[in-house]
Amino acid sequence: MTWALALLVGALYSAGLFLALRRSATKIVIGLALVSHGANLLIFTAAGLVRGLVPIAPLGSDSPPPGAPDPLPPALILTAIVISFAVTVFSIVLVKRLAQQAGTDDPRLIGSHDA
Amino acid sequence: MLIASIAAISLFALAAPLAHGAWRRGAGPLLALGVGSVFARLAWVAPDVTAGAVTLERFAWAPQLGLEVALRLDGLALLMSLLITGVGAVVLLFASASLRDHPALGRFYATLLAFMASMLGLVLADNALLAFVFWELTSITSYLLIGLDHHRAEARKAATQALLTTGAGGLALLAGLVTLCEAAGTYQLSELVTRAEVLDHPALTPAIALILAGCFTKSAQFPFWAWLPGAMEAPTAVSAYLHSSTMVKAGVYLIARLSPLLSGVALWDSSLVVVGAATALGAAFVGSRQTYFKRVLAYSTVSSLGTMVMLLGLGAGGATAAAVFLLAHALYKGALFLVAGVVDHATHVKDSERLGALWRSLPITATAAALAGLSMAGVPGLLGFAGKELWVKESLHALQGGWTPWLIGAVAGAGALNAAMAAQVALRPFWLAAPSSAGAHAPAKDPAHAHGPAWPLWIGPALMALAGLIGGVSPGLFAAPVALAAADAIAGLSPGAPGAADVPLDVGHLVKPGPALYLSLGAVAAGLAVFALRRAYRAATRPASALDPLGPQSAYAAAYSGVLGTAQAITRVTQNGSLHFYLRVTLGFVSVVGWGTLWRAWAGASEPIPRTPVGPIEAALVAGTAVSVAAMVLLRTRLAVIAALGAAGYCVASLFAVYGAPDLAMTQFAVETLSVVLLVLVLYHLPRFPVFRLTAARVVDAAIALSVGALMSGLVLLAAGVQLAEPVSAYFSQNASALANGRNVVNVIIVDFRALDTLGEITVLAIAALGVLALLDVRAERPGPRASAPGQPADAHPNPAHAPADGALAGRAPTIGGPA
Amino acid sequence: MNALDSVILRTTTRLLLPVLAFFSIVVLLRGHNEPGGGFIGGLIAASGVALYAIAHGPDRARRLIGPDPRWWLGLGLTLGITSAIPGLLSGAGFFAGLWVSAQLPALGTLKLGTPIWFDAGVYVVVAASMLAMIFRLQEH
Amino acid sequence: MTAALLSLPLLIPLTAAAACAAMWARPRAQAGVCLGAALATLAASVALTAQVLRLGPIAAQAGAWPAPFGITLVADTLSCVMLLINSGVLAAAALHGLGSVDRPRASGGHHALTLTLAAGVSGAFLTGDIFNMYVWYEVMLLSSFVLVTLGSTRRQLEGGLAYLTLNLIASGLFLAGVGVLYGLTGTVNMADLALKLPAADRPQLVTAVGAVILTAFAIKAAAAPLYFWLPASYDTCPPVVAALMAGVLSKVGVYSIIRASSLFLGQEAAVFQWLLALSGLTMVLGVFGAAVAVEIRRVLAFHSVSQIGYMLMGFAVAMLAARTRPESQPVAELALAGAILFMVHHAAVKTNLFLISGVVLRARGTTRLAQLGGLCHTHPLTAGLFFVTAMSLAGVPLLSGFIAKLALVRAGVQAGQDAIVAVSLFVSLLTLYSMSKVWDQAFWKAPAAPPTKRMHFSGDPATADRDTALMLVPIGLLAGLALLIGLWPSPALDLCRRAAQEVLRPALYVGTVLGQDPTTEPAQAPTPPEEPL
């Protein structure tokens, strides 16, 4: 399964970055959202996979069952998810405002002052 | 005393604008008096210094960097500092009259005095880095002085050229000094010149090359001299002071300062002689074809600087000649520049050929010009003769040392052409008849100046010319002791030891029949002949202007446009405004660096990749994610792509759920739902994506994206297999319940163990909310329905797409101070 | 988007709102022991108000929550930051958890501590930022 | 006490930001809060620095959870210097903002976002935890995204898109790198990583992870060839925002490179060889852009890139010297001290130049060189302050830039890195050129055209003079700082050298965070739960 998830991480990054290279600011933002999915899955997979147990201590017990998955990666990913959500929402509104002003969301048509 | 001198002049610089504001006319003479008092103080100790006393003053500055305020007054420093303060006082006086009505006179005083303080610091500095500090300050103050009349484009251009040329040299000098001093292990100049062991150091050659590059640019040697004639855009007072008497001698000074160590090194000596001689002859040739006062003087200055540089390459005898020449040149050339200023002031004519018989209206000035001109031409009885005579003598001497006879040709030619130039500026306008052409000006026509110039104007040239005369007639009075003490310092002779000081300078000793005398008198005669036949000479030499494209000005222009053209070309490619290009380069870099390093890491890893059984649910989820991702790449409507994004997110969330992270899964489900809703809300109205086509660009993009993706897969596999240490998270599982009162370890981590992360996270969320509001509310463009508030200017741009970026803010705000 | 002209929706949301609000608080409080917590709780609360806004229009929803969402943002952040202070004052260090427990009849022991205070801050910030964005996008 | 002091540079701006958000409708009050918080942050940073200079590096564990389990805040001299930069620039921007931030921008959240930006930067400088650093990175990045686009002009949005996209890619890489690090070592505490990674003795593995993380940092630092976002965005936003970003933001990337690679990522000397090569490329490409740019803020933006190169150069020279020859420790210290001093200098000077461009923009409505001119007659004070600051940037003596440059050149020559020294001096010449170009075109030249009627005054034109005067206060102070460092460099040099010494001895940092160093607050268990209500 590690192999499969590793390839999936690669697929998420590849597709996300490929979208970021397209002629649409919308696709860029969506692609970056996909990249952050990839990063989350990467953290998750890199730390090791455990199936069927949760890192929650059962009632009456002081600690989760032995062999429960590492609780830290989910906590880190939780933070990362919220952050990437916040960034995605902001960026998509940015793209919308840009598209409203420029009449297109093609970065090749709008981003030219920098040349 | 030394630091006090520099501090006093710096103080004058700071006080100058105030003084000018308070006293107007009186400020200049007052400041000149102040500088004069510093001169007097230095002159007071001169007898001690020429007798061999060396004054040292040291103060800590930045010991961490080897930067120390170490000041040292020896013979060479004395010569230079007397010139700096003496000529400085006279020039201030001159400027107070010649620039009387200049709007920036206060600022001019301040800058000139700041320059003077820097120059004084440079010649007194005994620390290489301190010397460099002052060296750079002279470049900057000179920039400001050349650009004093900055409304004129030529002045600004000349200022920039001077700044860039001397600035480039300065940086070379810094590198050279640091290299040399690091090799020698000391930054103290007086210590450095005794470290002969550095002569075997491999860094010596680059250090010499770099130091000479600095000195040659500053002292306007071939091929860097182009900035100096340009610098004549400055007011005459500035030219007289900076560009003939002092700053341009900084390079010569530094060469002299390092001579005790480096004299005798083949590269050093031969560079000085070859470049110096080339400059002396080349500049003399160019100058002898000019007629404008300041141009002639500028090129003759360059030529003289070449002479001094050349002499410094000729050993101890050359040092004596150089010191005498330096003193003589400062006096006559300073005088002639001021004379040119007086003439310009009186007649507003800059071309020496269009003037004549000025001795009638400007008798004192004409006399001063005559004396200075004779000195410059090298006529016996004046200090200039001593300088020239020693020069010729040393050149002949060098011939025996194996130098090519061409050298003598260069010396003779330069001497002759300098004599011609002396006649051109000192003889032609004053003592010859006015030209008959209609453009001729007689100053008497100008009633304002009919009574001759004010005393501050003529006193300077008169004093300097007189000094040249006294120096020639009675060298023992001041010229010989000062110059010879300097020569001792240049030759590295310990003060008081028998050496150069034995060289007699009085006319009786110098006028001895021999090749030297014949040669130098011949040169004067040839010069006069050139002057007499100047029209024919100029006509005959006109073909030489074909060489201009190879000249220093062209070299500067080529370097300037070459560097900027390269910069332009590169910047146009790199910062081309295409986000797509930026992304490609960035991702390409990631891919190259990532694979380059991952490859080696893989090769060194032997751990197996962990295998966990794949159940049907996981398989379905992986497949679902993969399909959604593929759909995102292939689909063309926005809604479909957003839906696919949501599907991918749900699949990933389900994977989290399967592998024991329920909180994570819950959050991801919630966030994914919200994202999709918001994306749809925001993007609902936008058009479809462009049509999918397989193009070469797309293939490249795909390759880059796949490469980075594969890199990430590789990293995951590496990290999943290799475990270098036990995870710290066992601590969380053990203590969450007992110490943190929570059974859900993930949540306890979020709100307690790693609460700081979460604090940052909610801050991000809050910022995003503020950001969305700001994007939608604060609008500088596109006056929509909200914009039609009363009081809004009617000239709102009809087409928002073409509104200027800094347009009026729509809505409730008046305007926004936006970027342009 | 204006309020949907639907009596049913209005009535439903009016009824749903207190339920969701209560539920969100429960999720917030139980997060320490079971899946849940401030983030999810805040999202649930926000979705309740968002539904209300869809049914009754953003103006009435704004009146419902009282001050502007930005005020609530400030409050939530302040809650989060100030939960660091008791630990600082007690000398244990900032963000150090301090706990008190109360015996509640019928419910057993209720443990309250600064981490829950902190989680409440998370709850408020999440809800407020969601509402700030949703209201504005709705009005736009 | 220590814990309080360590958390204040983070908590003060964050609390003030919360207050500003709550006071969204009262811009003047927000400006006041912002300034007050900035000064308080500055005071806290100074106090913290004093403490660190007295006691050595100090650490505090958030939530009192012992390292490496909780999140550690740790301040060594380098962190303190960076905090001083951050709070100083924040204070300058807040002061300037009193005059330059108009009402719509203020109610759009300018002050709150300025404060969150500062908080994020403080967090990044203080945290001893690499994932936590990621979080603070995102705080400051999103703050800066909003600040860059605040006003929503088309150019701002365009610049914002480039800025956002490239920085989010950096975030994606950073996060991935952190995940891989955790997967390898099971820890995200940087001191713990500094113990565990070398112990594993797998330098090639570390370099592979390091390549990803350092590339992410290099994007944020705007090193070549990853700097495109910076010139694309700095000249589109209000000068006060550009000042904030140029002053501190890209230095966070440099700081992170220094911190991470000196502690645990730089196990192979080749890493620093590459860094050195990139630093040269960064300098040259940046200064080329500046030399040909025709707009003041664009010139300044490109220079920011170029000067990032100097900072990286100093660090790379230092690490190469320290790694290759143990006896060259003093050289390494000087090089790194030079790099750190360069950051201090650059923060003061570049911030100031952007602030001055704000005055120019206010006065003339444009910062395009062709349309400017005559400012040295109409605005002599501004002209003087610009000249001093610009010359400092160009490394002219008696000013801060010279001291920093001299330290780098000396160390470079001592370390035998002649090529990079040559490059840096060439770049220095072009810096001088482009500064003189701005001076020439904007200040010296006769005005190109009479100022347009449509001036870009924000707020009330009646208060324009007062506003400009307010804007000049921080400009004067920063120019004074450049002069002070130039004239009296010893204290700054000593501070930077001490910071360098500590960076070059990672054991000190590790001991402070993990060990029983007396200055570390002992890790305490939380108060027992069973206390009566």
PDB file of C-alpha atoms in Angstrom, chain D residues 199-347:
ATOM      1  CA  ALA D 199      24.109  10.458  14.411  1.00  0.00           C
ATOM      2  CA  ALA D 200      22.563   8.416  11.618  1.00  0.00           C
ATOM      3  CA  ASP D 201      25.587   9.187   9.457  1.00  0.00           C
ATOM      4  CA  ARG D 202      23.669   9.244   6.194  1.00  0.00           C
ATOM      5  CA  PRO D 203      24.763  12.588   4.740  1.00  0.00           C
ATOM      6  CA  GLN D 204      23.501  11.824   1.251  1.00  0.00           C
ATOM      7  CA  LEU D 205      20.068  11.107   2.589  1.00  0.00           C
ATOM      8  CA  VAL D 206      20.083  14.383   4.509  1.00  0.00           C
ATOM      9  CA  THR D 207      21.159  16.273   1.436  1.00  0.00           C
ATOM     10  CA  ALA D 208      18.287  14.809  -0.558  1.00  0.00           C
ATOM     11  CA  VAL D 209      15.760  16.074   1.965  1.00  0.00           C
ATOM     12  CA  GLY D 210      17.734  19.255   2.369  1.00  0.00           C
ATOM     13  CA  ALA D 211      17.551  19.911  -1.358  1.00  0.00           C
ATOM     14  CA  VAL D 212      13.772  20.099  -1.160  1.00  0.00           C
ATOM     15  CA  ILE D 213      13.599  22.187   1.995  1.00  0.00           C
ATOM     16  CA  LEU D 214      16.438  24.525   1.079  1.00  0.00           C
ATOM     17  CA  THR D 215      14.923  25.052  -2.354  1.00  0.00           C
ATOM     18  CA  ALA D 216      11.703  26.060  -0.642  1.00  0.00           C
ATOM     19  CA  PHE D 217      13.644  28.489   1.547  1.00  0.00           C
ATOM     20  CA  ALA D 218      15.528  29.764  -1.465  1.00  0.00           C
ATOM     21  CA  ILE D 219      12.259  30.556  -3.207  1.00  0.00           C
ATOM     22  CA  LYS D 220      11.097  32.482  -0.161  1.00  0.00           C
ATOM     23  CA  ALA D 221      14.462  34.199   0.081  1.00  0.00           C
ATOM     24  CA  ALA D 222      14.274  35.097  -3.619  1.00  0.00           C
ATOM     25  CA  ALA D 223      17.593  33.517  -4.523  1.00  0.00           C
ATOM     26  CA  ALA D 224      18.437  32.928  -8.176  1.00  0.00           C
ATOM     27  CA  PRO D 225      16.982  31.354 -10.208  1.00  0.00           C
ATOM     28  CA  LEU D 226      13.889  31.361  -8.024  1.00  0.00           C
ATOM     29  CA  TYR D 227      13.399  35.077  -7.420  1.00  0.00           C
ATOM     30  CA  PHE D 228      10.923  35.965 -10.158  1.00  0.00           C
ATOM     31  CA  TRP D 229       8.067  36.642  -7.788  1.00  0.00           C
ATOM     32  CA  LEU D 230       9.866  39.424  -6.004  1.00  0.00           C
ATOM     33  CA  PRO D 231      10.376  41.960  -8.779  1.00  0.00           C
ATOM     34  CA  ALA D 232       6.954  41.018 -10.093  1.00  0.00           C
ATOM     35  CA  SER D 233       5.194  42.032  -6.924  1.00  0.00           C
ATOM     36  CA  TYR D 234       7.210  44.530  -4.892  1.00  0.00           C
ATOM     37  CA  ASP D 235       6.728  47.388  -7.274  1.00  0.00           C
ATOM     38  CA  THR D 236       2.998  46.940  -7.561  1.00  0.00           C
ATOM     39  CA  CYS D 237       2.073  47.385  -3.938  1.00  0.00           C
ATOM     40  CA  PRO D 238       2.074  50.490  -1.758  1.00  0.00           C
ATOM     41  CA  PRO D 239       5.597  51.533  -0.793  1.00  0.00           C
ATOM     42  CA  VAL D 240       4.985  51.012   2.886  1.00  0.00           C
ATOM     43  CA  VAL D 241       4.060  47.389   2.199  1.00  0.00           C
ATOM     44  CA  ALA D 242       7.056  46.907  -0.051  1.00  0.00           C
ATOM     45  CA  ALA D 243       9.176  48.394   2.723  1.00  0.00           C
ATOM     46  CA  LEU D 244       7.886  45.857   5.198  1.00  0.00           C
ATOM     47  CA  MET D 245       8.433  43.000   2.829  1.00  0.00           C
ATOM     48  CA  ALA D 246      11.824  44.063   1.559  1.00  0.00           C
ATOM     49  CA  GLY D 247      12.899  44.842   5.087  1.00  0.00           C
ATOM     50  CA  VAL D 248      12.108  41.507   6.655  1.00  0.00           C
ATOM     51  CA  LEU D 249      10.249  39.048   4.502  1.00  0.00           C
ATOM     52  CA  SER D 250      12.921  37.755   2.196  1.00  0.00           C
ATOM     53  CA  LYS D 251      15.342  37.688   5.121  1.00  0.00           C
ATOM     54  CA  VAL D 252      13.169  35.077   6.745  1.00  0.00           C
ATOM     55  CA  GLY D 253      14.180  32.802   3.909  1.00  0.00           C
ATOM     56  CA  VAL D 254      17.843  33.601   4.452  1.00  0.00           C
ATOM     57  CA  TYR D 255      17.468  33.105   8.178  1.00  0.00           C
ATOM     58  CA  SER D 256      15.846  29.742   7.610  1.00  0.00           C
ATOM     59  CA  ILE D 257      18.612  28.680   5.267  1.00  0.00           C
ATOM     60  CA  ILE D 258      21.176  29.672   7.869  1.00  0.00           C
ATOM     61  CA  ARG D 259      19.334  28.012  10.717  1.00  0.00           C
ATOM     62  CA  ALA D 260      18.402  24.779   9.028  1.00  0.00           C
ATOM     63  CA  SER D 261      21.599  24.148   7.139  1.00  0.00           C
ATOM     64  CA  SER D 262      23.909  25.067   9.993  1.00  0.00           C
ATOM     65  CA  LEU D 263      21.961  22.856  12.376  1.00  0.00           C
ATOM     66  CA  PHE D 264      21.090  19.763  10.428  1.00  0.00           C
ATOM     67  CA  LEU D 265      20.689  20.027   6.663  1.00  0.00           C
ATOM     68  CA  GLY D 266      24.191  21.005   5.682  1.00  0.00           C
ATOM     69  CA  GLN D 267      26.065  17.819   6.319  1.00  0.00           C
ATOM     70  CA  GLU D 268      27.899  17.820   3.029  1.00  0.00           C
ATOM     71  CA  ALA D 269      30.160  20.722   2.122  1.00  0.00           C
ATOM     72  CA  ALA D 270      28.854  20.500  -1.439  1.00  0.00           C
ATOM     73  CA  VAL D 271      25.619  22.061  -0.206  1.00  0.00           C
ATOM     74  CA  PHE D 272      27.505  25.227   0.547  1.00  0.00           C
ATOM     75  CA  GLN D 273      29.444  25.123  -2.684  1.00  0.00           C
ATOM     76  CA  TRP D 274      26.140  25.195  -4.501  1.00  0.00           C
ATOM     77  CA  LEU D 275      24.849  27.901  -2.242  1.00  0.00           C
ATOM     78  CA  LEU D 276      27.929  29.965  -2.991  1.00  0.00           C
ATOM     79  CA  ALA D 277      27.449  29.566  -6.722  1.00  0.00           C
ATOM     80  CA  LEU D 278      23.795  30.517  -6.439  1.00  0.00           C
ATOM     81  CA  SER D 279      24.668  33.527  -4.326  1.00  0.00           C
ATOM     82  CA  GLY D 280      26.853  34.827  -7.124  1.00  0.00           C
ATOM     83  CA  LEU D 281      24.134  34.252  -9.680  1.00  0.00           C
ATOM     84  CA  THR D 282      21.615  35.954  -7.414  1.00  0.00           C
ATOM     85  CA  MET D 283      23.774  39.013  -7.026  1.00  0.00           C
ATOM     86  CA  VAL D 284      24.423  39.371 -10.721  1.00  0.00           C
ATOM     87  CA  LEU D 285      20.932  38.692 -12.029  1.00  0.00           C
ATOM     88  CA  GLY D 286      19.414  40.959  -9.410  1.00  0.00           C
ATOM     89  CA  VAL D 287      21.694  43.854 -10.071  1.00  0.00           C
ATOM     90  CA  PHE D 288      21.298  43.488 -13.838  1.00  0.00           C
ATOM     91  CA  GLY D 289      17.587  43.967 -13.380  1.00  0.00           C
ATOM     92  CA  ALA D 290      18.175  46.979 -11.176  1.00  0.00           C
ATOM     93  CA  ALA D 291      20.604  48.529 -13.613  1.00  0.00           C
ATOM     94  CA  VAL D 292      18.082  48.575 -16.422  1.00  0.00           C
ATOM     95  CA  ALA D 293      14.886  49.206 -14.465  1.00  0.00           C
ATOM     96  CA  VAL D 294      13.257  52.572 -15.066  1.00  0.00           C
ATOM     97  CA  GLU D 295      11.036  52.827 -12.050  1.00  0.00           C
ATOM     98  CA  ILE D 296      12.283  53.504  -8.543  1.00  0.00           C
ATOM     99  CA  ARG D 297      10.470  50.701  -6.798  1.00  0.00           C
ATOM    100  CA  ARG D 298      11.460  48.225  -9.450  1.00  0.00           C
ATOM    101  CA  VAL D 299      15.080  49.252  -9.072  1.00  0.00           C
ATOM    102  CA  LEU D 300      14.751  48.680  -5.363  1.00  0.00           C
ATOM    103  CA  ALA D 301      13.007  45.350  -5.802  1.00  0.00           C
ATOM    104  CA  PHE D 302      15.757  44.010  -8.048  1.00  0.00           C
ATOM    105  CA  HIS D 303      18.335  45.225  -5.594  1.00  0.00           C
ATOM    106  CA  SER D 304      16.618  43.235  -2.909  1.00  0.00           C
ATOM    107  CA  VAL D 305      17.309  40.146  -4.961  1.00  0.00           C
ATOM    108  CA  SER D 306      20.886  41.159  -5.524  1.00  0.00           C
ATOM    109  CA  GLN D 307      21.503  41.757  -1.847  1.00  0.00           C
ATOM    110  CA  ILE D 308      20.035  38.458  -0.826  1.00  0.00           C
ATOM    111  CA  GLY D 309      23.015  37.167  -2.777  1.00  0.00           C
ATOM    112  CA  TYR D 310      25.427  38.999  -0.489  1.00  0.00           C
ATOM    113  CA  MET D 311      23.828  37.469   2.582  1.00  0.00           C
ATOM    114  CA  LEU D 312      23.991  33.984   1.123  1.00  0.00           C
ATOM    115  CA  MET D 313      27.550  34.591   0.015  1.00  0.00           C
ATOM    116  CA  GLY D 314      28.658  35.437   3.541  1.00  0.00           C
ATOM    117  CA  PHE D 315      26.949  32.382   4.949  1.00  0.00           C
ATOM    118  CA  ALA D 316      28.297  30.015   2.306  1.00  0.00           C
ATOM    119  CA  VAL D 317      31.829  31.347   2.685  1.00  0.00           C
ATOM    120  CA  ALA D 318      31.536  30.922   6.433  1.00  0.00           C
ATOM    121  CA  MET D 319      30.280  27.360   6.279  1.00  0.00           C
ATOM    122  CA  LEU D 320      32.847  26.327   3.695  1.00  0.00           C
ATOM    123  CA  ALA D 321      35.605  27.800   5.799  1.00  0.00           C
ATOM    124  CA  ALA D 322      34.313  26.170   8.954  1.00  0.00           C
ATOM    125  CA  ARG D 323      33.781  22.789   7.305  1.00  0.00           C
ATOM    126  CA  THR D 324      36.959  22.537   5.326  1.00  0.00           C
ATOM    127  CA  ARG D 325      39.564  23.967   7.665  1.00  0.00           C
ATOM    128  CA  PRO D 326      38.986  23.936  11.396  1.00  0.00           C
ATOM    129  CA  GLU D 327      41.704  26.507  11.925  1.00  0.00           C
ATOM    130  CA  SER D 328      39.833  29.049   9.858  1.00  0.00           C
ATOM    131  CA  GLN D 329      37.190  29.579  12.510  1.00  0.00           C
ATOM    132  CA  PRO D 330      37.875  33.353  12.741  1.00  0.00           C
ATOM    133  CA  VAL D 331      37.397  33.644   8.991  1.00  0.00           C
ATOM    134  CA  ALA D 332      34.111  31.794   9.210  1.00  0.00           C
ATOM    135  CA  GLU D 333      33.002  34.042  12.034  1.00  0.00           C
ATOM    136  CA  LEU D 334      33.868  37.164  10.115  1.00  0.00           C
ATOM    137  CA  ALA D 335      32.074  35.972   6.985  1.00  0.00           C
ATOM    138  CA  LEU D 336      28.936  35.031   8.836  1.00  0.00           C
ATOM    139  CA  ALA D 337      29.061  38.174  10.958  1.00  0.00           C
ATOM    140  CA  GLY D 338      29.308  40.089   7.704  1.00  0.00           C
ATOM    141  CA  ALA D 339      26.283  38.304   6.316  1.00  0.00           C
ATOM    142  CA  ILE D 340      24.267  39.005   9.451  1.00  0.00           C
ATOM    143  CA  LEU D 341      25.377  42.609   9.539  1.00  0.00           C
ATOM    144  CA  PHE D 342      24.410  42.830   5.898  1.00  0.00           C
ATOM    145  CA  MET D 343      20.905  41.761   6.859  1.00  0.00           C
ATOM    146  CA  VAL D 344      20.725  44.457   9.520  1.00  0.00           C
ATOM    147  CA  HIS D 345      22.075  47.047   7.140  1.00  0.00           C
ATOM    148  CA  HIS D 346      19.844  45.975   4.317  1.00  0.00           C
ATOM    149  CA  ALA D 347      16.765  45.984   6.518  1.00  0.00           C
TER     150      ALA D 347
END
